[in-house]
Amino acid sequence: MAVQPWFTDAKLGIFVHWGIYAVDGVQESWSFYDGIVPYDRYMSQLGRFTAARYEPRDWAALFARAGARYAVLTSRHHDGVALWDTAHGGLGLGRDLIGPYAEALREQGLKVGLYYSHSDWSHPDYASTRRPGRPPEQEDNRYSEVAAEFEDLAAWERFIAYRDGQITELASRYRPDLMWFDGEWERSEEQWRIPELAALIRSYTPDVVFNARMLGEGDYATPEQGAPVVPPDGPWELCLTVNDSWGFRHHDHNHKSLDQLIRYFTETIGGGGNLLLDVGPREDGTIPAEQAERLEGLGDWIRGHAEAVYGTVRGLPAGHHYGPSTLCGDLRTLYLVLFDAPRAEINVRGLLCRVRRVSVLGSGRELAHRVTGGLHEAPGVLWIEPPAPADLDPHATVLAVELDGELELYRGAGRS
């Protein structure tokens, strides 16, 4: 089944890692799992988590100004602490922080995403399968064998009932447009009962979108932190933190610059993906100013170049243009991204269609262009006059290349 069209056209989503870990500024869940913070001390944050300045409408307005079309909030991380008033399990907050979030997003026209971990490292009926000293990223594929060593079938049935109870609450109350699962590495698709879980959620929201960590039912790939050199086939999403942490950490001031974020964003959408950009609110619900400023800056750039962002598909493959590009949905306009002030003409190789016009997006200034070379079926090289300094964007300049027909590319080697 194809992914919902809204997802592939969204281009930008905001990931929100918010939970009790923001109180002391420790790593979410992993800090106790890896023995960095004692479990009791980690869980003591539950009584100190206030959400005293939580204003979901402010969040939603900021996300909309950033140019995002959806957001994903951590409803329950691996620590088992739920951000809604769940009737299942003993680690709820006793109040609902998700309902106001979902309502605020929809008021802004944004799609509602909820993160939920398959794993729960606090639940008494959940036995972890992770081997000591072996992070899941380095583990082999024998999860089902390892899980069998731990499994108490009666306990596992109780855990699945707990999981299904929480998922029913989330799906029935909030009708999420997207469910973003995590923690899948500890067991197999069969053990997680993924088909049954998917059917349960779809009984409330038939058009829900799943990420790939919903094993066997996922709609799109989710590379994390590292931008792929070769973009995945099909729909995908790059999960990226603004600094080095998912949740709020007091000491982490290593924020990516706006230039870096725009580069990540354009390279991602140029490869046919979405950027899911993460922020980590403080325990009181406020988003750090450094992160909010970067969302505002990214939104300013997107508004000035919206034509090259929304309604586009992946652009030129590597080797045709030195930088990212996107292609208008009708395949007749190519958008070239330039990160630096060009010192010479910009070239594009392999265009089989004629170019009608080239202009700078934003100023509209037309640029001279010409084609040199070409022999038999091999096309020549398109050379574009560099924009004047006054037409350059301070972060990334976009050129609109209008074609005579739909884009056609030459993939051959030519003749000697």
PDB file of C-alpha atoms in Angstrom, residues 89-366:
ATOM      1  CA  GLY A  89       0.569   0.242  33.634  1.00  0.00           C
ATOM      2  CA  GLY A  90       1.706   2.121  36.701  1.00  0.00           C
ATOM      3  CA  LEU A  91       3.799   4.908  35.148  1.00  0.00           C
ATOM      4  CA  GLY A  92       1.331   7.468  33.883  1.00  0.00           C
ATOM      5  CA  LEU A  93       1.476  11.154  34.761  1.00  0.00           C
ATOM      6  CA  GLY A  94      -2.127  11.096  35.920  1.00  0.00           C
ATOM      7  CA  ARG A  95      -3.006  13.784  33.391  1.00  0.00           C
ATOM      8  CA  ASP A  96      -3.268  14.155  29.662  1.00  0.00           C
ATOM      9  CA  LEU A  97      -0.568  16.130  27.855  1.00  0.00           C
ATOM     10  CA  ILE A  98      -1.252  14.563  24.453  1.00  0.00           C
ATOM     11  CA  GLY A  99      -4.857  15.691  23.920  1.00  0.00           C
ATOM     12  CA  PRO A 100      -3.999  19.430  23.980  1.00  0.00           C
ATOM     13  CA  TYR A 101      -1.014  18.775  21.695  1.00  0.00           C
ATOM     14  CA  ALA A 102      -3.153  16.954  19.110  1.00  0.00           C
ATOM     15  CA  GLU A 103      -5.840  19.639  19.236  1.00  0.00           C
ATOM     16  CA  ALA A 104      -3.308  22.459  18.838  1.00  0.00           C
ATOM     17  CA  LEU A 105      -1.633  20.805  15.846  1.00  0.00           C
ATOM     18  CA  ARG A 106      -4.941  20.313  14.071  1.00  0.00           C
ATOM     19  CA  GLU A 107      -5.877  23.943  14.676  1.00  0.00           C
ATOM     20  CA  GLN A 108      -2.744  24.830  12.674  1.00  0.00           C
ATOM     21  CA  GLY A 109      -3.535  22.304   9.943  1.00  0.00           C
ATOM     22  CA  LEU A 110      -0.672  20.023  10.965  1.00  0.00           C
ATOM     23  CA  LYS A 111      -0.837  16.238  10.982  1.00  0.00           C
ATOM     24  CA  VAL A 112      -0.580  14.528  14.365  1.00  0.00           C
ATOM     25  CA  GLY A 113       2.187  12.010  14.975  1.00  0.00           C
ATOM     26  CA  LEU A 114       2.761   9.953  18.125  1.00  0.00           C
ATOM     27  CA  TYR A 115       5.958   8.110  19.046  1.00  0.00           C
ATOM     28  CA  TYR A 116       5.537   4.866  20.995  1.00  0.00           C
ATOM     29  CA  SER A 117       8.210   2.368  21.990  1.00  0.00           C
ATOM     30  CA  HIS A 118       7.512  -1.326  21.538  1.00  0.00           C
ATOM     31  CA  SER A 119       9.886  -1.913  24.463  1.00  0.00           C
ATOM     32  CA  ASP A 120       9.194  -0.969  28.083  1.00  0.00           C
ATOM     33  CA  TRP A 121      12.223  -1.374  30.333  1.00  0.00           C
ATOM     34  CA  SER A 122      10.180  -0.633  33.462  1.00  0.00           C
ATOM     35  CA  HIS A 123       7.293  -3.044  32.989  1.00  0.00           C
ATOM     36  CA  PRO A 124       7.438  -6.055  35.362  1.00  0.00           C
ATOM     37  CA  ASP A 125       6.355  -8.428  32.581  1.00  0.00           C
ATOM     38  CA  TYR A 126       8.932  -7.197  30.061  1.00  0.00           C
ATOM     39  CA  ALA A 127      12.298  -8.966  29.885  1.00  0.00           C
ATOM     40  CA  SER A 128      14.927  -7.205  27.826  1.00  0.00           C
ATOM     41  CA  THR A 129      16.796  -9.285  25.253  1.00  0.00           C
ATOM     42  CA  ARG A 130      19.792  -6.990  24.969  1.00  0.00           C
ATOM     43  CA  ARG A 131      23.069  -8.662  25.836  1.00  0.00           C
ATOM     44  CA  PRO A 132      25.336  -6.798  28.277  1.00  0.00           C
ATOM     45  CA  GLY A 133      27.751  -4.504  26.474  1.00  0.00           C
ATOM     46  CA  ARG A 134      26.120  -5.065  23.110  1.00  0.00           C
ATOM     47  CA  PRO A 135      24.174  -2.044  21.869  1.00  0.00           C
ATOM     48  CA  PRO A 136      21.324  -3.002  19.562  1.00  0.00           C
ATOM     49  CA  GLU A 137      23.044  -1.338  16.595  1.00  0.00           C
ATOM     50  CA  GLN A 138      25.886  -3.884  16.897  1.00  0.00           C
ATOM     51  CA  GLU A 139      23.779  -6.916  17.720  1.00  0.00           C
ATOM     52  CA  ASP A 140      23.362  -9.802  15.307  1.00  0.00           C
ATOM     53  CA  ASN A 141      19.995 -10.932  13.977  1.00  0.00           C
ATOM     54  CA  ARG A 142      19.320 -13.653  16.551  1.00  0.00           C
ATOM     55  CA  TYR A 143      16.822 -11.584  18.531  1.00  0.00           C
ATOM     56  CA  SER A 144      14.152 -14.249  18.387  1.00  0.00           C
ATOM     57  CA  GLU A 145      16.605 -16.831  19.782  1.00  0.00           C
ATOM     58  CA  VAL A 146      17.715 -14.483  22.542  1.00  0.00           C
ATOM     59  CA  ALA A 147      14.122 -13.558  23.362  1.00  0.00           C
ATOM     60  CA  ALA A 148      13.200 -17.216  23.704  1.00  0.00           C
ATOM     61  CA  GLU A 149      15.743 -17.532  26.523  1.00  0.00           C
ATOM     62  CA  PHE A 150      13.975 -14.781  28.464  1.00  0.00           C
ATOM     63  CA  GLU A 151      10.379 -15.434  27.617  1.00  0.00           C
ATOM     64  CA  ASP A 152       7.798 -16.283  30.228  1.00  0.00           C
ATOM     65  CA  LEU A 153       4.753 -16.838  28.038  1.00  0.00           C
ATOM     66  CA  ALA A 154       2.209 -15.857  30.672  1.00  0.00           C
ATOM     67  CA  ALA A 155       4.139 -12.671  31.421  1.00  0.00           C
ATOM     68  CA  TRP A 156       4.433 -11.916  27.719  1.00  0.00           C
ATOM     69  CA  GLU A 157       0.674 -12.244  27.282  1.00  0.00           C
ATOM     70  CA  ARG A 158       0.187  -9.766  30.115  1.00  0.00           C
ATOM     71  CA  PHE A 159       2.653  -7.387  28.506  1.00  0.00           C
ATOM     72  CA  ILE A 160       0.919  -7.586  25.118  1.00  0.00           C
ATOM     73  CA  ALA A 161      -2.433  -6.900  26.821  1.00  0.00           C
ATOM     74  CA  TYR A 162      -0.887  -3.835  28.501  1.00  0.00           C
ATOM     75  CA  ARG A 163       0.625  -2.669  25.197  1.00  0.00           C
ATOM     76  CA  ASP A 164      -2.642  -3.154  23.309  1.00  0.00           C
ATOM     77  CA  GLY A 165      -4.534  -1.324  26.028  1.00  0.00           C
ATOM     78  CA  GLN A 166      -2.283   1.717  25.730  1.00  0.00           C
ATOM     79  CA  ILE A 167      -2.356   1.654  21.939  1.00  0.00           C
ATOM     80  CA  THR A 168      -6.151   1.475  22.003  1.00  0.00           C
ATOM     81  CA  GLU A 169      -6.218   4.576  24.197  1.00  0.00           C
ATOM     82  CA  LEU A 170      -3.903   6.470  21.846  1.00  0.00           C
ATOM     83  CA  ALA A 171      -5.650   5.400  18.644  1.00  0.00           C
ATOM     84  CA  SER A 172      -9.214   5.881  19.880  1.00  0.00           C
ATOM     85  CA  ARG A 173      -8.706   9.182  21.701  1.00  0.00           C
ATOM     86  CA  TYR A 174      -6.315  11.053  19.423  1.00  0.00           C
ATOM     87  CA  ARG A 175      -6.769   9.393  16.005  1.00  0.00           C
ATOM     88  CA  PRO A 176      -3.107   9.939  15.041  1.00  0.00           C
ATOM     89  CA  ASP A 177      -2.236  10.500  11.402  1.00  0.00           C
ATOM     90  CA  LEU A 178       1.165   8.877  11.992  1.00  0.00           C
ATOM     91  CA  MET A 179       2.426   6.324  14.518  1.00  0.00           C
ATOM     92  CA  TRP A 180       6.191   6.430  14.959  1.00  0.00           C
ATOM     93  CA  PHE A 181       7.358   3.198  16.594  1.00  0.00           C
ATOM     94  CA  ASP A 182      10.731   2.512  18.179  1.00  0.00           C
ATOM     95  CA  GLY A 183      12.414  -0.174  20.283  1.00  0.00           C
ATOM     96  CA  GLU A 184      11.626  -2.896  17.759  1.00  0.00           C
ATOM     97  CA  TRP A 185      15.098  -4.502  17.836  1.00  0.00           C
ATOM     98  CA  GLU A 186      14.486  -6.558  20.964  1.00  0.00           C
ATOM     99  CA  ARG A 187      12.034  -8.987  19.381  1.00  0.00           C
ATOM    100  CA  SER A 188      10.763 -10.289  16.070  1.00  0.00           C
ATOM    101  CA  GLU A 189       7.756  -9.173  14.064  1.00  0.00           C
ATOM    102  CA  GLU A 190       5.978 -12.339  15.128  1.00  0.00           C
ATOM    103  CA  GLN A 191       6.681 -11.843  18.817  1.00  0.00           C
ATOM    104  CA  TRP A 192       5.524  -8.230  18.689  1.00  0.00           C
ATOM    105  CA  ARG A 193       2.396  -9.425  16.833  1.00  0.00           C
ATOM    106  CA  ILE A 194       2.827  -6.599  14.387  1.00  0.00           C
ATOM    107  CA  PRO A 195      -0.007  -7.524  11.970  1.00  0.00           C
ATOM    108  CA  GLU A 196      -2.484  -7.607  14.847  1.00  0.00           C
ATOM    109  CA  LEU A 197      -1.131  -4.339  16.234  1.00  0.00           C
ATOM    110  CA  ALA A 198      -1.441  -2.663  12.832  1.00  0.00           C
ATOM    111  CA  ALA A 199      -5.007  -3.912  12.446  1.00  0.00           C
ATOM    112  CA  LEU A 200      -5.884  -2.576  15.902  1.00  0.00           C
ATOM    113  CA  ILE A 201      -4.647   0.927  15.057  1.00  0.00           C
ATOM    114  CA  ARG A 202      -6.218   0.922  11.597  1.00  0.00           C
ATOM    115  CA  SER A 203      -9.586   0.009  13.118  1.00  0.00           C
ATOM    116  CA  TYR A 204      -9.595   3.552  14.514  1.00  0.00           C
ATOM    117  CA  THR A 205      -7.528   5.380  11.863  1.00  0.00           C
ATOM    118  CA  PRO A 206      -7.590   3.457   8.556  1.00  0.00           C
ATOM    119  CA  ASP A 207      -5.227   5.884   6.800  1.00  0.00           C
ATOM    120  CA  VAL A 208      -2.585   5.966   9.535  1.00  0.00           C
ATOM    121  CA  VAL A 209       1.056   6.126   8.410  1.00  0.00           C
ATOM    122  CA  PHE A 210       3.618   3.804  10.065  1.00  0.00           C
ATOM    123  CA  ASN A 211       7.385   4.170  10.092  1.00  0.00           C
ATOM    124  CA  ALA A 212       9.610   1.212   9.213  1.00  0.00           C
ATOM    125  CA  ARG A 213      10.089   0.198  12.846  1.00  0.00           C
ATOM    126  CA  MET A 214       6.574  -1.172  12.627  1.00  0.00           C
ATOM    127  CA  LEU A 215       8.190  -4.301  11.244  1.00  0.00           C
ATOM    128  CA  GLY A 216       6.549  -5.604   8.072  1.00  0.00           C
ATOM    129  CA  GLU A 217       3.896  -2.874   8.137  1.00  0.00           C
ATOM    130  CA  GLY A 218       6.034   0.261   7.791  1.00  0.00           C
ATOM    131  CA  ASP A 219       5.381   2.797   5.049  1.00  0.00           C
ATOM    132  CA  TYR A 220       8.759   4.538   4.989  1.00  0.00           C
ATOM    133  CA  ALA A 221      12.416   4.207   6.022  1.00  0.00           C
ATOM    134  CA  THR A 222      13.853   6.110   8.996  1.00  0.00           C
ATOM    135  CA  PRO A 223      17.607   6.768   8.821  1.00  0.00           C
ATOM    136  CA  GLU A 224      18.684   8.507  12.017  1.00  0.00           C
ATOM    137  CA  GLN A 225      21.222  11.314  12.581  1.00  0.00           C
ATOM    138  CA  GLY A 226      23.427  10.378   9.600  1.00  0.00           C
ATOM    139  CA  ALA A 227      22.297  11.750   6.241  1.00  0.00           C
ATOM    140  CA  PRO A 228      22.424   8.864   3.733  1.00  0.00           C
ATOM    141  CA  VAL A 229      25.003   9.254   0.972  1.00  0.00           C
ATOM    142  CA  VAL A 230      22.689   7.391  -1.396  1.00  0.00           C
ATOM    143  CA  PRO A 231      19.025   8.210  -0.686  1.00  0.00           C
ATOM    144  CA  PRO A 232      16.793   5.208   0.021  1.00  0.00           C
ATOM    145  CA  ASP A 233      14.362   4.101  -2.648  1.00  0.00           C
ATOM    146  CA  GLY A 234      10.775   5.001  -1.897  1.00  0.00           C
ATOM    147  CA  PRO A 235       9.574   7.315   0.879  1.00  0.00           C
ATOM    148  CA  TRP A 236      11.912   8.030   3.775  1.00  0.00           C
ATOM    149  CA  GLU A 237      12.587  10.415   6.629  1.00  0.00           C
ATOM    150  CA  LEU A 238      15.826  11.635   8.191  1.00  0.00           C
ATOM    151  CA  CYS A 239      15.554  11.988  11.991  1.00  0.00           C
ATOM    152  CA  LEU A 240      17.936  14.724  13.110  1.00  0.00           C
ATOM    153  CA  THR A 241      18.577  16.551  16.381  1.00  0.00           C
ATOM    154  CA  VAL A 242      19.144  20.317  16.467  1.00  0.00           C
ATOM    155  CA  ASN A 243      21.996  19.794  18.944  1.00  0.00           C
ATOM    156  CA  ASP A 244      23.499  16.422  19.963  1.00  0.00           C
ATOM    157  CA  SER A 245      20.625  15.229  22.162  1.00  0.00           C
ATOM    158  CA  TRP A 246      17.074  14.044  21.588  1.00  0.00           C
ATOM    159  CA  GLY A 247      15.670  15.266  24.895  1.00  0.00           C
ATOM    160  CA  PHE A 248      16.610  18.373  26.878  1.00  0.00           C
ATOM    161  CA  ARG A 249      20.102  18.250  28.374  1.00  0.00           C
ATOM    162  CA  HIS A 250      21.411  21.267  30.286  1.00  0.00           C
ATOM    163  CA  HIS A 251      25.005  20.954  29.116  1.00  0.00           C
ATOM    164  CA  ASP A 252      24.371  20.413  25.391  1.00  0.00           C
ATOM    165  CA  HIS A 253      24.896  23.727  23.643  1.00  0.00           C
ATOM    166  CA  ASN A 254      26.338  22.231  20.458  1.00  0.00           C
ATOM    167  CA  HIS A 255      23.517  23.412  18.222  1.00  0.00           C
ATOM    168  CA  LYS A 256      23.756  23.020  14.487  1.00  0.00           C
ATOM    169  CA  SER A 257      23.863  26.300  12.618  1.00  0.00           C
ATOM    170  CA  LEU A 258      20.971  27.453  10.466  1.00  0.00           C
ATOM    171  CA  ASP A 259      23.197  26.993   7.395  1.00  0.00           C
ATOM    172  CA  GLN A 260      23.806  23.379   8.394  1.00  0.00           C
ATOM    173  CA  LEU A 261      20.107  22.712   8.955  1.00  0.00           C
ATOM    174  CA  ILE A 262      19.180  24.200   5.583  1.00  0.00           C
ATOM    175  CA  ARG A 263      21.806  21.991   3.963  1.00  0.00           C
ATOM    176  CA  TYR A 264      20.439  18.896   5.718  1.00  0.00           C
ATOM    177  CA  PHE A 265      16.917  19.896   4.726  1.00  0.00           C
ATOM    178  CA  THR A 266      17.607  20.550   1.043  1.00  0.00           C
ATOM    179  CA  GLU A 267      19.774  17.453   0.663  1.00  0.00           C
ATOM    180  CA  THR A 268      17.011  15.375   2.250  1.00  0.00           C
ATOM    181  CA  ILE A 269      14.127  16.681   0.146  1.00  0.00           C
ATOM    182  CA  GLY A 270      16.378  16.573  -2.927  1.00  0.00           C
ATOM    183  CA  GLY A 271      16.739  12.846  -2.268  1.00  0.00           C
ATOM    184  CA  GLY A 272      12.971  12.393  -1.972  1.00  0.00           C
ATOM    185  CA  GLY A 273      12.782  12.349   1.833  1.00  0.00           C
ATOM    186  CA  ASN A 274      11.372  14.352   4.728  1.00  0.00           C
ATOM    187  CA  LEU A 275      13.409  15.922   7.497  1.00  0.00           C
ATOM    188  CA  LEU A 276      12.094  15.113  10.994  1.00  0.00           C
ATOM    189  CA  LEU A 277      13.902  17.760  13.031  1.00  0.00           C
ATOM    190  CA  ASP A 278      14.027  17.100  16.769  1.00  0.00           C
ATOM    191  CA  VAL A 279      13.623  19.537  19.645  1.00  0.00           C
ATOM    192  CA  GLY A 280      13.824  18.746  23.352  1.00  0.00           C
ATOM    193  CA  PRO A 281      11.587  20.890  25.574  1.00  0.00           C
ATOM    194  CA  ARG A 282      12.515  21.545  29.194  1.00  0.00           C
ATOM    195  CA  GLU A 283      10.526  19.737  31.874  1.00  0.00           C
ATOM    196  CA  ASP A 284       8.240  22.776  32.199  1.00  0.00           C
ATOM    197  CA  GLY A 285       7.263  22.494  28.531  1.00  0.00           C
ATOM    198  CA  THR A 286       9.255  25.404  27.105  1.00  0.00           C
ATOM    199  CA  ILE A 287      11.393  24.893  24.007  1.00  0.00           C
ATOM    200  CA  PRO A 288      14.951  26.271  24.401  1.00  0.00           C
ATOM    201  CA  ALA A 289      15.445  29.596  22.646  1.00  0.00           C
ATOM    202  CA  GLU A 290      18.375  28.310  20.557  1.00  0.00           C
ATOM    203  CA  GLN A 291      16.168  25.576  19.093  1.00  0.00           C
ATOM    204  CA  ALA A 292      13.176  27.860  18.550  1.00  0.00           C
ATOM    205  CA  GLU A 293      15.396  30.390  16.766  1.00  0.00           C
ATOM    206  CA  ARG A 294      16.599  27.755  14.347  1.00  0.00           C
ATOM    207  CA  LEU A 295      13.057  26.634  13.593  1.00  0.00           C
ATOM    208  CA  GLU A 296      12.106  30.248  12.908  1.00  0.00           C
ATOM    209  CA  GLY A 297      15.120  30.701  10.626  1.00  0.00           C
ATOM    210  CA  LEU A 298      14.407  27.499   8.716  1.00  0.00           C
ATOM    211  CA  GLY A 299      10.806  28.626   8.277  1.00  0.00           C
ATOM    212  CA  ASP A 300      11.927  31.992   6.900  1.00  0.00           C
ATOM    213  CA  TRP A 301      14.103  30.256   4.308  1.00  0.00           C
ATOM    214  CA  ILE A 302      11.355  27.810   3.329  1.00  0.00           C
ATOM    215  CA  ARG A 303       8.789  30.607   2.879  1.00  0.00           C
ATOM    216  CA  GLY A 304      11.147  32.364   0.490  1.00  0.00           C
ATOM    217  CA  HIS A 305      11.666  29.171  -1.512  1.00  0.00           C
ATOM    218  CA  ALA A 306       8.352  27.329  -1.037  1.00  0.00           C
ATOM    219  CA  GLU A 307       8.014  26.676  -4.762  1.00  0.00           C
ATOM    220  CA  ALA A 308      11.159  24.518  -4.620  1.00  0.00           C
ATOM    221  CA  VAL A 309       9.979  22.676  -1.494  1.00  0.00           C
ATOM    222  CA  TYR A 310       6.294  21.771  -1.506  1.00  0.00           C
ATOM    223  CA  GLY A 311       4.757  19.869  -4.395  1.00  0.00           C
ATOM    224  CA  THR A 312       8.167  18.631  -5.522  1.00  0.00           C
ATOM    225  CA  VAL A 313       9.753  15.207  -5.948  1.00  0.00           C
ATOM    226  CA  ARG A 314      13.351  14.017  -5.679  1.00  0.00           C
ATOM    227  CA  GLY A 315      15.693  15.862  -7.999  1.00  0.00           C
ATOM    228  CA  LEU A 316      18.721  14.985 -10.090  1.00  0.00           C
ATOM    229  CA  PRO A 317      20.802  11.924  -9.267  1.00  0.00           C
ATOM    230  CA  ALA A 318      24.379  12.496  -8.143  1.00  0.00           C
ATOM    231  CA  GLY A 319      26.717  13.666 -10.862  1.00  0.00           C
ATOM    232  CA  HIS A 320      24.271  15.854 -12.787  1.00  0.00           C
ATOM    233  CA  HIS A 321      24.596  18.932 -10.542  1.00  0.00           C
ATOM    234  CA  TYR A 322      26.974  19.794  -7.712  1.00  0.00           C
ATOM    235  CA  GLY A 323      24.377  20.239  -5.010  1.00  0.00           C
ATOM    236  CA  PRO A 324      20.827  19.209  -4.119  1.00  0.00           C
ATOM    237  CA  SER A 325      17.914  19.743  -6.461  1.00  0.00           C
ATOM    238  CA  THR A 326      14.181  19.156  -6.510  1.00  0.00           C
ATOM    239  CA  LEU A 327      11.757  18.711  -9.381  1.00  0.00           C
ATOM    240  CA  CYS A 328       8.302  20.228  -9.690  1.00  0.00           C
ATOM    241  CA  GLY A 329       5.461  17.706  -9.560  1.00  0.00           C
ATOM    242  CA  ASP A 330       4.717  18.203 -13.280  1.00  0.00           C
ATOM    243  CA  LEU A 331       8.419  17.398 -14.009  1.00  0.00           C
ATOM    244  CA  ARG A 332       8.841  20.620 -16.012  1.00  0.00           C
ATOM    245  CA  THR A 333      10.786  22.813 -13.577  1.00  0.00           C
ATOM    246  CA  LEU A 334      14.055  21.852 -11.944  1.00  0.00           C
ATOM    247  CA  TYR A 335      15.232  23.678  -8.815  1.00  0.00           C
ATOM    248  CA  LEU A 336      18.981  23.812  -8.227  1.00  0.00           C
ATOM    249  CA  VAL A 337      20.318  24.622  -4.743  1.00  0.00           C
ATOM    250  CA  LEU A 338      23.558  26.594  -4.424  1.00  0.00           C
ATOM    251  CA  PHE A 339      25.169  26.789  -0.975  1.00  0.00           C
ATOM    252  CA  ASP A 340      28.052  29.053  -1.941  1.00  0.00           C
ATOM    253  CA  ALA A 341      28.426  32.157  -4.084  1.00  0.00           C
ATOM    254  CA  PRO A 342      29.391  30.734  -7.495  1.00  0.00           C
ATOM    255  CA  ARG A 343      32.749  31.853  -8.838  1.00  0.00           C
ATOM    256  CA  ALA A 344      31.946  30.676 -12.354  1.00  0.00           C
ATOM    257  CA  GLU A 345      29.061  29.401 -14.448  1.00  0.00           C
ATOM    258  CA  ILE A 346      26.874  26.685 -12.933  1.00  0.00           C
ATOM    259  CA  ASN A 347      26.704  23.517 -14.993  1.00  0.00           C
ATOM    260  CA  VAL A 348      24.140  20.742 -15.320  1.00  0.00           C
ATOM    261  CA  ARG A 349      24.948  17.571 -17.231  1.00  0.00           C
ATOM    262  CA  GLY A 350      22.748  15.052 -18.969  1.00  0.00           C
ATOM    263  CA  LEU A 351      19.640  17.109 -19.758  1.00  0.00           C
ATOM    264  CA  LEU A 352      17.943  15.701 -22.854  1.00  0.00           C
ATOM    265  CA  CYS A 353      15.228  18.379 -22.865  1.00  0.00           C
ATOM    266  CA  ARG A 354      15.673  22.000 -23.884  1.00  0.00           C
ATOM    267  CA  VAL A 355      15.761  24.772 -21.284  1.00  0.00           C
ATOM    268  CA  ARG A 356      13.305  27.615 -21.768  1.00  0.00           C
ATOM    269  CA  ARG A 357      14.327  29.923 -18.952  1.00  0.00           C
ATOM    270  CA  VAL A 358      16.506  30.094 -15.843  1.00  0.00           C
ATOM    271  CA  SER A 359      15.783  32.499 -12.981  1.00  0.00           C
ATOM    272  CA  VAL A 360      16.699  33.113  -9.360  1.00  0.00           C
ATOM    273  CA  LEU A 361      13.919  32.044  -7.038  1.00  0.00           C
ATOM    274  CA  GLY A 362      12.893  34.997  -4.939  1.00  0.00           C
ATOM    275  CA  SER A 363      14.226  37.893  -6.997  1.00  0.00           C
ATOM    276  CA  GLY A 364      12.930  36.456 -10.274  1.00  0.00           C
ATOM    277  CA  ARG A 365      15.996  37.733 -12.097  1.00  0.00           C
ATOM    278  CA  GLU A 366      16.562  35.823 -15.337  1.00  0.00           C
TER     279      GLU A 366
END
